Amino acid sequence: MLTVALLLLPQVAVLLGIGHWILRRVMQLPAQPMEAILLLALGITGLLAHGLSIFFPIDETIQWLVLLIGLAAWFDPAFYPPLHQYRKRLQQLSRLEQGLAGCLILTAVTLAAGPILRDDTESYHLQNILWIREYGTVPGLANLHSRLGFNSIWFHTTALLTPLSEYNFYTTPNTLLSLLMASALLVPVAPEQVIQTPQRLAKLLTLLGLFTCWYYWRGNIQSANYDYYFTTTIVLFFLLCQEQVLSRHDRHLWALLLPPILFCIRPLYAPTLLFSLYALLQYGLSKKYRIVFLYTLGASGIGMLFFYRNFILSGHPLYPSP
């Protein structure tokens, strides 16, 4: 259990650094909630690892490179405002809520240290992750078993963030997702936000419902299920929009970033691409054609890499295919 807890700490440190470089230095956005930074960084690292895996295995060399890039952000003074903001949010919690947060963290780490309880993770999730770690992309891998051809960037995220070991550390990214979901529902999203009792009660009841539902919060801690990232992302995105934490400009940028990530998690989530169409329309009406062009070019490139890896694995650009 202690090993799992210690593994989560460098994962969070690296992901916060990656998110910082993307959101603050590349996109020039103001400080975002810590949950949003981590969630976006999980998807972006998966996309990067997915592209690299076509040519290289996601081995220790790439892991060390990502580790150094992520930790380098801690030397940037602009890195710390989201951490200070999160500390202020924690100070708004009552003693009872702080105790509940501690119990949730302890429960999550304990479950992650236990056995895998989801059949899909044992049957093909872990196998896919290990193939990516050791070989990258194997031509015709789907011929061994159809599910070995399932191409999801969540497998790449897990391969990048977890060490190659005889022990089960491959469920820790899902453990982190559960903690992010709990944090977004338990901790006020904005430090200056006035806590309204009905809204607060609704969030706590939602968190209680997720906790008591084995298949969702607890069950996914003990798995490498890629659908969990989609659910957590959508819930947190709408939560940030509902509480007006994101400005209109920020919402449009998030609406551009999320669709290619979610599509590459699983093509079944193609309807989320409509988010990007709405944002592109708004930028087009504002005559920001450069953003429209660069996004279309970048998203098309991401899609082509995804289809190309599908073709290598299975012989079909869109897999599973009829």
Short mmCIF file of C-alpha atoms in Angstrom, two decimals:
data_model
loop_
_atom_site.label_atom_id
_atom_site.label_comp_id
_atom_site.label_asym_id
_atom_site.label_seq_id
_atom_site.Cartn_x
_atom_site.Cartn_y
_atom_site.Cartn_z
CA MET A 1 0.00 0.00 0.00
CA LEU A 2 2.85 2.38 0.84
CA THR A 3 4.48 1.60 -2.51
CA VAL A 4 1.31 2.54 -4.37
CA ALA A 5 1.05 5.81 -2.43
CA LEU A 6 4.69 6.62 -3.19
CA LEU A 7 4.14 5.87 -6.88
CA LEU A 8 1.17 8.23 -7.06
CA LEU A 9 3.29 11.16 -5.82
CA PRO A 10 5.76 11.28 -8.77
CA GLN A 11 2.87 10.65 -11.17
CA VAL A 12 1.08 13.72 -9.84
CA ALA A 13 4.32 15.76 -9.86
CA VAL A 14 5.08 14.90 -13.49
CA LEU A 15 1.51 15.41 -14.69
CA LEU A 16 1.26 18.81 -13.01
CA GLY A 17 4.48 19.79 -14.79
CA ILE A 18 3.27 18.56 -18.19
CA GLY A 19 -0.04 20.34 -17.69
CA HIS A 20 1.79 23.52 -16.72
CA TRP A 21 3.88 23.57 -19.89
CA ILE A 22 0.81 23.01 -22.06
CA LEU A 23 -1.73 25.30 -20.38
CA ARG A 24 0.44 28.16 -19.08
CA ARG A 25 3.39 28.29 -21.46
CA VAL A 26 1.99 26.99 -24.76
CA MET A 27 -1.66 28.03 -24.56
CA GLN A 28 -1.06 31.05 -22.28
CA LEU A 29 -4.10 30.27 -20.11
CA PRO A 30 -4.51 31.61 -16.56
CA ALA A 31 -4.16 29.24 -13.60
CA GLN A 32 -6.60 26.33 -13.88
CA PRO A 33 -7.97 24.08 -11.09
CA MET A 34 -5.51 21.34 -10.22
CA GLU A 35 -7.98 18.58 -11.17
CA ALA A 36 -8.32 20.09 -14.65
CA ILE A 37 -4.55 20.30 -15.09
CA LEU A 38 -4.04 16.66 -14.11
CA LEU A 39 -6.92 15.39 -16.21
CA LEU A 40 -5.76 17.17 -19.34
CA ALA A 41 -2.14 16.11 -18.74
CA LEU A 42 -3.22 12.46 -18.56
CA GLY A 43 -4.74 12.74 -22.03
CA ILE A 44 -1.88 14.74 -23.57
CA THR A 45 0.79 12.33 -22.28
CA GLY A 46 -1.27 9.47 -23.71
CA LEU A 47 -1.39 11.16 -27.12
CA LEU A 48 2.37 11.74 -27.10
CA ALA A 49 3.11 8.17 -26.02
CA HIS A 50 0.68 6.88 -28.66
CA GLY A 51 2.54 8.67 -31.44
CA LEU A 52 5.93 7.54 -30.18
CA SER A 53 4.81 3.92 -29.80
CA ILE A 54 4.44 3.62 -33.56
CA PHE A 55 8.22 3.89 -33.81
CA PHE A 56 9.59 3.03 -30.35
CA PRO A 57 8.63 1.02 -27.27
CA ILE A 58 7.52 3.18 -24.35
CA ASP A 59 10.44 2.03 -22.22
CA GLU A 60 12.43 3.50 -19.34
CA THR A 61 14.30 5.94 -21.60
CA ILE A 62 11.09 7.69 -22.66
CA GLN A 63 9.79 7.54 -19.10
CA TRP A 64 12.90 9.29 -17.75
CA LEU A 65 12.64 11.94 -20.47
CA VAL A 66 9.02 12.70 -19.59
CA LEU A 67 9.92 12.69 -15.89
CA LEU A 68 12.62 15.32 -16.42
CA ILE A 69 10.36 17.52 -18.57
CA GLY A 70 7.58 17.36 -16.00
CA LEU A 71 9.81 18.03 -12.99
CA ALA A 72 11.51 20.95 -14.78
CA ALA A 73 8.24 22.88 -14.48
CA TRP A 74 8.71 22.97 -10.68
CA PHE A 75 11.54 25.50 -11.22
CA ASP A 76 9.16 27.90 -12.96
CA PRO A 77 7.60 30.43 -10.53
CA ALA A 78 4.40 30.45 -12.61
CA PHE A 79 3.93 26.78 -11.73
CA TYR A 80 2.82 27.36 -8.13
CA PRO A 81 -0.42 29.44 -8.25
CA PRO A 82 -2.66 26.36 -8.88
CA LEU A 83 -1.08 24.63 -5.86
CA HIS A 84 -1.66 27.67 -3.65
CA GLN A 85 -5.23 27.87 -4.96
CA TYR A 86 -5.84 24.21 -4.11
CA ARG A 87 -4.51 24.76 -0.58
CA LYS A 88 -7.02 27.59 -0.10
CA ARG A 89 -9.77 25.31 -1.34
CA LEU A 90 -8.81 22.66 1.20
CA GLN A 91 -8.94 25.24 3.98
CA GLN A 92 -12.63 25.77 3.23
CA LEU A 93 -13.43 22.19 4.21
CA SER A 94 -14.89 21.46 7.62
CA ARG A 95 -13.17 18.98 9.94
CA LEU A 96 -15.71 16.36 8.99
CA GLU A 97 -15.07 16.89 5.28
CA GLN A 98 -11.31 16.78 5.80
CA GLY A 99 -11.76 13.47 7.62
CA LEU A 100 -13.88 12.20 4.73
CA ALA A 101 -11.17 13.23 2.26
CA GLY A 102 -8.57 11.32 4.27
CA CYS A 103 -10.78 8.21 4.36
CA LEU A 104 -11.29 8.38 0.58
CA ILE A 105 -7.55 8.65 -0.05
CA LEU A 106 -6.82 5.74 2.29
CA THR A 107 -9.58 3.65 0.68
CA ALA A 108 -8.33 4.37 -2.83
CA VAL A 109 -4.72 3.48 -2.03
CA THR A 110 -5.77 0.32 -0.16
CA LEU A 111 -7.92 -0.86 -3.06
CA ALA A 112 -5.17 -0.09 -5.58
CA ALA A 113 -2.77 -2.25 -3.57
CA GLY A 114 -5.20 -5.16 -3.69
CA PRO A 115 -5.98 -7.65 -6.47
CA ILE A 116 -7.48 -6.74 -9.84
CA LEU A 117 -11.23 -7.26 -9.77
CA ARG A 118 -12.17 -6.46 -13.38
CA ASP A 119 -12.04 -9.27 -15.94
CA ASP A 120 -11.21 -6.95 -18.86
CA THR A 121 -8.07 -5.69 -17.15
CA GLU A 122 -6.72 -9.19 -16.64
CA SER A 123 -7.84 -10.48 -20.04
CA TYR A 124 -6.47 -7.77 -22.33
CA HIS A 125 -5.81 -4.36 -20.69
CA LEU A 126 -2.56 -5.44 -19.03
CA GLN A 127 -1.46 -7.42 -22.09
CA ASN A 128 -1.86 -4.35 -24.29
CA ILE A 129 0.04 -2.20 -21.83
CA LEU A 130 2.92 -4.68 -21.66
CA TRP A 131 3.12 -4.97 -25.46
CA ILE A 132 3.39 -1.17 -25.65
CA ARG A 133 6.07 -1.12 -22.94
CA GLU A 134 8.23 -3.78 -24.56
CA TYR A 135 7.62 -3.45 -28.29
CA GLY A 136 5.58 -0.34 -29.06
CA THR A 137 3.35 -1.32 -31.97
CA VAL A 138 3.38 -4.95 -33.17
CA PRO A 139 2.13 -5.54 -36.75
CA GLY A 140 -0.83 -7.93 -36.87
CA LEU A 141 -1.16 -8.20 -33.08
CA ALA A 142 -4.94 -8.43 -33.41
CA ASN A 143 -4.47 -11.81 -35.12
CA LEU A 144 -3.40 -13.30 -31.78
CA HIS A 145 -6.64 -12.15 -30.18
CA SER A 146 -9.13 -9.58 -31.37
CA ARG A 147 -8.96 -7.54 -28.17
CA LEU A 148 -5.19 -7.14 -28.48
CA GLY A 149 -5.97 -4.90 -31.45
CA PHE A 150 -7.93 -2.44 -29.30
CA ASN A 151 -6.07 0.85 -29.71
CA SER A 152 -6.63 3.28 -26.84
CA ILE A 153 -4.32 6.07 -25.70
CA TRP A 154 -5.25 5.21 -22.12
CA PHE A 155 -3.10 2.07 -22.47
CA HIS A 156 -0.27 4.37 -23.53
CA THR A 157 -0.86 6.74 -20.62
CA THR A 158 -0.66 3.78 -18.23
CA ALA A 159 2.44 2.38 -19.94
CA LEU A 160 4.17 5.75 -19.68
CA LEU A 161 3.33 6.44 -16.03
CA THR A 162 3.91 3.02 -14.47
CA PRO A 163 7.14 1.03 -14.00
CA LEU A 164 7.66 -2.36 -15.57
CA SER A 165 7.33 -4.64 -12.55
CA GLU A 166 6.18 -8.05 -11.41
CA TYR A 167 3.77 -6.22 -9.09
CA ASN A 168 0.51 -4.63 -10.17
CA PHE A 169 1.15 -0.90 -10.48
CA TYR A 170 -0.83 -0.63 -13.72
CA THR A 171 -4.06 0.42 -12.04
CA THR A 172 -2.57 3.53 -10.39
CA PRO A 173 -3.64 5.96 -13.18
CA ASN A 174 -7.23 4.83 -12.58
CA THR A 175 -6.66 5.32 -8.86
CA LEU A 176 -5.61 8.87 -9.62
CA LEU A 177 -8.79 9.37 -11.66
CA SER A 178 -10.91 8.28 -8.71
CA LEU A 179 -9.12 10.73 -6.43
CA LEU A 180 -9.61 13.53 -8.97
CA MET A 181 -13.32 12.79 -9.17
CA ALA A 182 -13.61 12.76 -5.38
CA SER A 183 -11.65 16.02 -5.10
CA ALA A 184 -13.83 17.81 -7.65
CA LEU A 185 -16.99 16.82 -5.78
CA LEU A 186 -15.71 17.30 -2.23
CA VAL A 187 -13.43 20.37 -2.45
CA PRO A 188 -14.91 23.72 -3.63
CA VAL A 189 -13.70 24.30 -7.19
CA ALA A 190 -12.80 27.96 -6.59
CA PRO A 191 -11.22 29.19 -3.33
CA GLU A 192 -13.36 32.34 -3.26
CA GLN A 193 -16.55 30.45 -4.01
CA VAL A 194 -19.39 30.85 -1.51
CA ILE A 195 -20.51 27.34 -0.57
CA GLN A 196 -24.27 26.94 -1.02
CA THR A 197 -25.82 24.25 1.16
CA PRO A 198 -28.12 22.60 -1.47
CA GLN A 199 -25.35 22.48 -4.06
CA ARG A 200 -22.86 21.19 -1.48
CA LEU A 201 -25.27 18.49 -0.34
CA ALA A 202 -25.91 17.42 -3.93
CA LYS A 203 -22.19 16.98 -4.55
CA LEU A 204 -21.66 15.00 -1.36
CA LEU A 205 -24.60 12.73 -2.17
CA THR A 206 -23.20 12.20 -5.66
CA LEU A 207 -19.83 11.29 -4.20
CA LEU A 208 -21.49 8.90 -1.74
CA GLY A 209 -23.40 7.29 -4.60
CA LEU A 210 -20.21 6.83 -6.63
CA PHE A 211 -18.43 5.36 -3.65
CA THR A 212 -21.16 2.83 -2.86
CA CYS A 213 -21.44 1.78 -6.51
CA TRP A 214 -18.74 -0.88 -6.76
CA TYR A 215 -18.66 -0.88 -10.54
CA TYR A 216 -17.81 2.79 -10.76
CA TRP A 217 -15.59 4.48 -8.15
CA ARG A 218 -14.22 1.48 -6.29
CA GLY A 219 -14.24 -1.04 -9.13
CA ASN A 220 -12.30 1.19 -11.52
CA ILE A 221 -9.57 1.81 -8.96
CA GLN A 222 -8.69 -1.86 -9.36
CA SER A 223 -8.65 -1.81 -13.15
CA ALA A 224 -7.07 -0.14 -16.19
CA ASN A 225 -10.46 0.63 -17.74
CA TYR A 226 -10.19 3.34 -20.42
CA ASP A 227 -13.89 4.30 -20.31
CA TYR A 228 -13.31 5.69 -16.83
CA TYR A 229 -11.17 8.52 -18.21
CA PHE A 230 -14.00 9.55 -20.54
CA THR A 231 -16.58 9.64 -17.74
CA THR A 232 -14.34 11.56 -15.36
CA THR A 233 -13.38 14.08 -18.06
CA ILE A 234 -16.96 14.83 -19.07
CA VAL A 235 -18.16 15.16 -15.46
CA LEU A 236 -15.32 17.50 -14.50
CA PHE A 237 -15.65 19.62 -17.67
CA PHE A 238 -19.35 20.27 -17.10
CA LEU A 239 -18.70 20.85 -13.39
CA LEU A 240 -16.17 23.56 -14.22
CA CYS A 241 -18.56 25.13 -16.72
CA GLN A 242 -21.52 24.99 -14.31
CA GLU A 243 -19.56 26.67 -11.53
CA GLN A 244 -18.26 29.29 -14.00
CA VAL A 245 -14.63 28.61 -13.17
CA LEU A 246 -13.69 28.64 -16.86
CA SER A 247 -14.04 31.84 -18.85
CA ARG A 248 -15.79 31.73 -22.23
CA HIS A 249 -12.41 31.73 -23.99
CA ASP A 250 -11.14 28.91 -21.76
CA ARG A 251 -14.28 26.84 -22.41
CA HIS A 252 -13.73 27.14 -26.15
CA LEU A 253 -10.11 26.00 -25.81
CA TRP A 254 -11.15 23.05 -23.64
CA ALA A 255 -13.81 22.20 -26.23
CA LEU A 256 -11.02 22.01 -28.81
CA LEU A 257 -8.63 19.95 -26.69
CA LEU A 258 -10.96 17.28 -25.32
CA PRO A 259 -12.55 15.77 -28.50
CA PRO A 260 -9.36 14.34 -30.12
CA ILE A 261 -8.25 12.97 -26.74
CA LEU A 262 -11.60 11.30 -26.06
CA PHE A 263 -11.88 9.95 -29.62
CA CYS A 264 -8.45 8.32 -29.27
CA ILE A 265 -9.52 6.84 -25.94
CA ARG A 266 -12.26 5.03 -27.85
CA PRO A 267 -13.82 5.85 -31.26
CA LEU A 268 -17.24 5.20 -29.74
CA TYR A 269 -16.91 8.71 -28.29
CA ALA A 270 -16.94 10.32 -31.73
CA PRO A 271 -20.04 12.44 -30.86
CA THR A 272 -17.80 14.48 -28.53
CA LEU A 273 -16.17 15.84 -31.70
CA LEU A 274 -19.20 18.13 -31.89
CA PHE A 275 -17.65 20.10 -29.02
CA SER A 276 -14.81 21.10 -31.31
CA LEU A 277 -17.15 22.02 -34.17
CA TYR A 278 -18.97 24.46 -31.91
CA ALA A 279 -15.69 26.01 -30.74
CA LEU A 280 -14.36 26.22 -34.31
CA LEU A 281 -17.55 27.98 -35.38
CA GLN A 282 -17.11 30.55 -32.62
CA TYR A 283 -13.49 31.18 -33.60
CA GLY A 284 -14.50 31.42 -37.25
CA LEU A 285 -17.18 34.01 -36.47
CA SER A 286 -14.54 35.94 -34.51
CA LYS A 287 -12.26 35.78 -37.58
CA LYS A 288 -9.57 33.87 -35.70
CA TYR A 289 -8.78 31.79 -38.76
CA ARG A 290 -5.26 30.96 -37.62
CA ILE A 291 -6.61 29.00 -34.62
CA VAL A 292 -9.11 27.21 -36.88
CA PHE A 293 -6.39 26.24 -39.35
CA LEU A 294 -3.83 25.10 -36.77
CA TYR A 295 -6.40 23.09 -34.83
CA THR A 296 -7.75 21.40 -37.97
CA LEU A 297 -4.22 20.52 -39.01
CA GLY A 298 -3.22 19.21 -35.58
CA ALA A 299 -6.43 17.25 -34.94
CA SER A 300 -6.21 15.69 -38.41
CA GLY A 301 -2.63 14.63 -37.71
CA ILE A 302 -3.65 13.04 -34.40
CA GLY A 303 -6.48 11.20 -36.15
CA MET A 304 -4.18 9.95 -38.91
CA LEU A 305 -1.72 8.54 -36.36
CA PHE A 306 -4.59 6.81 -34.58
CA PHE A 307 -5.90 5.25 -37.80
CA TYR A 308 -2.37 4.30 -38.89
CA ARG A 309 -1.68 2.43 -35.65
CA ASN A 310 -5.04 0.67 -36.01
CA PHE A 311 -3.98 -0.43 -39.47
CA ILE A 312 -0.66 -1.77 -38.22
CA LEU A 313 -2.30 -3.73 -35.42
CA SER A 314 -5.28 -5.13 -37.28
CA GLY A 315 -5.20 -4.25 -40.97
CA HIS A 316 -8.18 -1.89 -40.55
CA PRO A 317 -7.96 1.90 -40.02
CA LEU A 318 -11.00 1.82 -37.73
CA TYR A 319 -10.93 -1.15 -35.38
CA PRO A 320 -12.94 -3.08 -34.30
CA SER A 321 -14.48 -3.02 -37.77
CA PRO A 322 -17.40 -4.92 -39.30
#
